[in-house]
Amino acid sequence: MNSRNTRPKIQHSRPDQRRSSGAEERNSEGPSPSTAPVLGPMTVMGQSCLLHDRRGSVKILHRDENMDPLMSMEVDTRVSVSPLTQRRDSTLTTPIQRALRSFSIPLERLHVMKGHMMQDMCKGLSRQTHAQAKVRMLPTYICATPNGTEKGNFLVVELCQNQIRTLLVTLYGDGNMSPHMMYKIFDMPEGIMQGEGEALFDFIAQCVSQFLAETISPDAAQSEERQSLPLGFVFPFSCRQTQLDKAELLSWSKGFSCSGVVGKDVVQLLQAAINKQEVGASGTEGHWLSPFRSWKSSQFTPRQLCHVDVVALMNDTVGTMMTCSTEGRPCEIAMVADKGSNCCFMAEAYLVETTDETSGRMCVNTEWGCFGDDGTLNDVFTPYDESVDEESNNPGEKRFEKMVGSLYLGEIIRHTLIALSAEKAIFTGTDVSVLKEKGVFTMQHVLDIVNNEEGMTVVKRVLEVLGLQPSERDCGRVQQICRAVVGRAATLHATGLSAILSYMCQTREMEMLTVNVGLEGELCTGYFRFEEILQNVSKLLAPECIPTFLASRDGSGRGAAMVTAVALRLAAQRREVDEVLAPLRLSHADLQKVQALMREEMERGLCKETNASASVRMLPTYVSHTPDGTEQGDFLALDLGGTNFRVLVVRVTEEGISMASEIYVIPVAIMQGTGNELFDHIIDCIMDFQTKQNLVTERLPLGFTFSFPCQQVGLDKALLLTWTKGFSASGCVGQDVVQLLRDAAQRKQHLGMKVVALVNDTVGTMMACGYDDPKCEIGLIVGTGTNACYMEEMKNVGTVEGDQGRMCINMEWGAFGDNGCLDHIFTHFDRVVDETTINPGKQRFEKLISGMYLGEIVRQILLVMTEKQLLFQGKPSPKLQTKDIFQTKFLSTIELNGLALRQIRAILSELELDASFEDSVLMREVCQAVSLRAAQLCAAGLAAVVEKMRENRGLEQLSVTVGVDGTLYKLHPCFSQNLQKTLKDLAPNCNVSFLLSEDGSGKGAALVAAVASRNANAMQ
């Protein structure tokens, strides 16, 4: 199923004109106001404000340098100029004010920035533009969040800035509320971050070995049993992940530059290093392979050994999202605001074009640090940011991260202070040479300053420790600069988050998105106003979203264990799901066998001697001609094939065909009452129709579409063999249904019709399509029931005398397998469904294919999966226990391309099922398995038909058209595609086209009546 073609359209703001990064242009220009959204009079900045009055003038709010920047004093300056021009005007403000304003970003500019971010997100997700996107949108192959049932022991290794952190985590399936954790931190040797990659991974493996050796029971080392201990690897660098346990390093950052790693699978490198340690340990005491000493274990026993398997790789952002998810509270976004910056979120999987996954959701690692590297942030990139960028190891790269990461904020402030001191705005008359030392102004210094609200004592002490001699005024201004820089970082984080929130809301087609956002990092925890700014700015930029912020508890460690635990839970679930669905998944060989069996049963049905025992009856229809264009007149048609039936009048002229019709309902009581009641009801409806159409005085030829198994002994005489589709009217089986209809007309004294032909819906469909396409020689119905007909050579029809020409054969293939030949593909679910029908053991092929039964098959599978704790937390609703409650139309809806999972959950809520996100994904898979099997089996039957026709005619290649009708074929989003693909595989020498019938059973029956009348008139 290709879900890529239908995806929600994201509306983006029009990009503003990009500017050069020169300081002069940047100080004089902002983004073009004409390109920004029209917004109210408000501006969001780092820590300063511009308020617009109703006339569009600007009120500048100056700040006393000794006060909190939020507490401003209004001065008397009012100027009637553009707010953006005012923001950049260097002639009206002091150096301090200009510096503060360079860190302020107007709200309209934030909206434009959010639009750019969403555009780049879409680029990153698209297969065509992924390589050019600055927001990389890397798939993580994490498709579920914890549900609280995870349990077991998990090892975690985290590669930090200059340390290796190892953890052992035990989960108890208690909602993940009380995991037990032990950890140890190892300092990395000097130079290893820039050395050989093999040395780095060997060191990590040695840390794992030592850590386990210190936490195990030595006396278990003699055991011969081995149990695998799963390991989650936190690797905080950009990787191209192709599986949860396969990731190629794209580039190093954060001071790492180990050789021989870029382009390699880092999971494989770590596993190889661990395996070397295991081999080395096998000749020693082997302590590190033993269970844990003093460890509250839920799985290990004193005599079990551990082999370490790396099962999952993730970065710290993903870990944060996972650790903030507990039972009943999934977290779908995580943001790390630390030395670097990143965000991840659960995206609709079908939108992630760089993977083959199309079902459910997948966590996407945005890698938004590179946002703006294409110049979209030039107008908000200050001269101080430029200086920091030029001094970095990667100038021109990761520009967004350099504006928001705590690794860079101290440096931005240092360069700002250098510039201000050069302008004599601060530290006048004192030595500021210490500020020229890179890294001297640390993030801890920044946090101490911005979080201080009790005078300037702390600020002064920090500056004096750095070797500066600040005045009281200097302290106030330094604090203002620090708060502006940190506030800008928080605002930019909020802008990026708003882009993700709006994207999720739009792609999920929701009016309002409520979502949990996990937070972690030095800036989140260290800056007391960080979460407040996130909340306020996101409310302005994404008012349709309601985020709830959750502080991460050891996201990179505990979260990594969660990822590993979820991966193992899903792997175990996948094995059980595959076991349940395996009987429904048919191989090519299985389908070839069904095709061969159908061919055998067709031959048996055509042979006079074996017809009575054949499960495929191959009934002659006595239809041997198709319309030739000379038919004219008005004809009635009666279409009876289900709970509804139609009466039609068809006018055939030289110009074409016109029709009028009306649908009538057959109550269940009449369907299952007496034959007289049923046919009397039909005549009443025909009389009502002719009255409405002013046709009461005319005696019109009528073609009767009767979609039930019959033995036809003439064009207007057919004996009912058995009822199907829920009918069980008494006194009909074995009787001539045309005569039953005539008798009812006589009882009702209705003379306005003359039954001249009886056909079933399959033949009617073929005839209706044959009027438009002369190559149409097959009819196929896949709706409430299923059947096929085709034009057979008369010489092969042993049940009718004559060898010349062809006759349409009504296969009645719904009964295929009633003799037991299909028992090998009948599953437990099929048998349960069959046993609960009104005709157990009959129409078995139809019960595998038709719309009347597919929903019930799905329901039986759901019951088994719920019993196995694979769905709905093992809690079925009373409604799910109700027969036929899961309608086949649900399959069509659930399998629609791109259907949001919330819509699947809405369907399930109708059944009083509290479905999780994972339940919805699995529900779709069950529906796909059932509908795919139905399409494949239908194709196998059709392959037998077209191959027989090809062989009958001695052709190397057959070209034929199939006229097809039925709601399952027409309305199910995948059925026709799956059928045609399978047919092509099974019958490669047949070129088969499909033509949808337009009112086939009605128009077709009228055309059969028209042809019959034409032939009768010709004979007279």
CSV table of N, CA and C in Angstrom, one decimal, residues 22 61 178 229 245 307 328 330 345 370 444 478 497 541 552 675 683 714 731 762 812 816 864 869 903 916 918 930 938:
chain,number,residue,atom,x,y,z
A,22,GLY,N,26.6,41.0,6.8
A,22,GLY,CA,27.4,42.1,7.2
A,22,GLY,C,26.8,42.9,8.3
A,61,LEU,N,10.6,51.5,25.7
A,61,LEU,CA,10.6,51.3,27.2
A,61,LEU,C,12.1,51.1,27.6
A,178,SER,N,8.9,3.5,39.2
A,178,SER,CA,9.9,3.3,40.2
A,178,SER,C,11.0,2.4,39.7
A,229,LEU,N,21.9,-9.8,27.8
A,229,LEU,CA,21.6,-8.5,28.5
A,229,LEU,C,21.5,-7.4,27.4
A,245,ASP,N,18.9,-0.5,15.5
A,245,ASP,CA,20.2,-1.0,15.9
A,245,ASP,C,21.2,-0.8,14.7
A,307,HIS,N,25.2,-12.3,28.1
A,307,HIS,CA,25.9,-11.9,26.9
A,307,HIS,C,25.3,-10.5,26.5
A,328,GLY,N,-0.2,5.9,30.9
A,328,GLY,CA,-1.3,6.8,30.8
A,328,GLY,C,-0.9,8.2,30.5
A,330,PRO,N,1.7,9.5,27.7
A,330,PRO,CA,2.7,9.4,26.7
A,330,PRO,C,3.3,10.8,26.4
A,345,PHE,N,10.2,14.4,17.9
A,345,PHE,CA,8.8,14.3,18.1
A,345,PHE,C,8.3,13.1,17.3
A,370,CYS,N,21.3,23.0,12.8
A,370,CYS,CA,21.8,23.5,11.5
A,370,CYS,C,20.8,24.5,10.8
A,444,GLN,N,28.0,28.6,33.7
A,444,GLN,CA,27.7,28.7,35.1
A,444,GLN,C,27.7,30.2,35.6
A,478,VAL,N,25.8,44.3,32.8
A,478,VAL,CA,26.2,43.0,32.5
A,478,VAL,C,25.0,42.0,32.7
A,497,LEU,N,10.0,25.0,18.8
A,497,LEU,CA,9.0,24.1,19.4
A,497,LEU,C,7.6,24.4,18.8
A,541,LEU,N,2.7,31.8,19.2
A,541,LEU,CA,3.0,31.3,17.9
A,541,LEU,C,2.2,30.1,17.5
A,552,SER,N,12.6,16.1,32.6
A,552,SER,CA,13.1,14.7,32.4
A,552,SER,C,13.9,14.3,33.6
A,675,GLY,N,-41.6,-18.1,1.0
A,675,GLY,CA,-41.4,-17.6,-0.3
A,675,GLY,C,-42.5,-16.7,-0.9
A,683,ILE,N,-43.3,-8.0,-5.9
A,683,ILE,CA,-44.3,-7.5,-6.9
A,683,ILE,C,-45.0,-6.2,-6.4
A,714,GLY,N,-33.1,-22.8,-18.8
A,714,GLY,CA,-33.5,-22.0,-19.9
A,714,GLY,C,-33.3,-20.5,-19.6
A,731,GLY,N,-39.8,-22.7,1.0
A,731,GLY,CA,-40.6,-23.0,-0.1
A,731,GLY,C,-40.0,-22.6,-1.4
A,762,THR,N,-23.6,-11.3,-11.7
A,762,THR,CA,-22.3,-11.4,-12.4
A,762,THR,C,-22.5,-11.3,-13.9
A,812,GLU,N,-20.6,-19.7,-9.9
A,812,GLU,CA,-21.0,-19.9,-8.5
A,812,GLU,C,-19.8,-20.3,-7.7
A,816,PHE,N,-16.8,-22.8,-3.8
A,816,PHE,CA,-15.5,-23.5,-4.0
A,816,PHE,C,-14.9,-23.8,-2.6
A,864,VAL,N,-8.8,-12.8,19.8
A,864,VAL,CA,-7.7,-13.7,20.2
A,864,VAL,C,-6.5,-12.8,20.6
A,869,GLN,N,-3.2,-10.5,25.3
A,869,GLN,CA,-2.6,-9.2,25.9
A,869,GLN,C,-1.9,-8.4,24.8
A,903,GLN,N,-8.4,8.9,13.9
A,903,GLN,CA,-9.7,8.5,13.3
A,903,GLN,C,-9.9,7.0,13.5
A,916,SER,N,-5.1,2.5,22.4
A,916,SER,CA,-3.9,3.3,22.4
A,916,SER,C,-3.4,3.5,21.0
A,918,GLU,N,-0.6,2.4,19.8
A,918,GLU,CA,-0.1,1.1,19.3
A,918,GLU,C,-1.3,0.2,18.9
A,930,VAL,N,-6.3,-9.3,6.5
A,930,VAL,CA,-7.5,-10.0,6.1
A,930,VAL,C,-7.9,-9.5,4.7
A,938,CYS,N,-9.2,-14.1,-4.4
A,938,CYS,CA,-10.0,-13.7,-5.6
A,938,CYS,C,-9.2,-13.7,-6.9
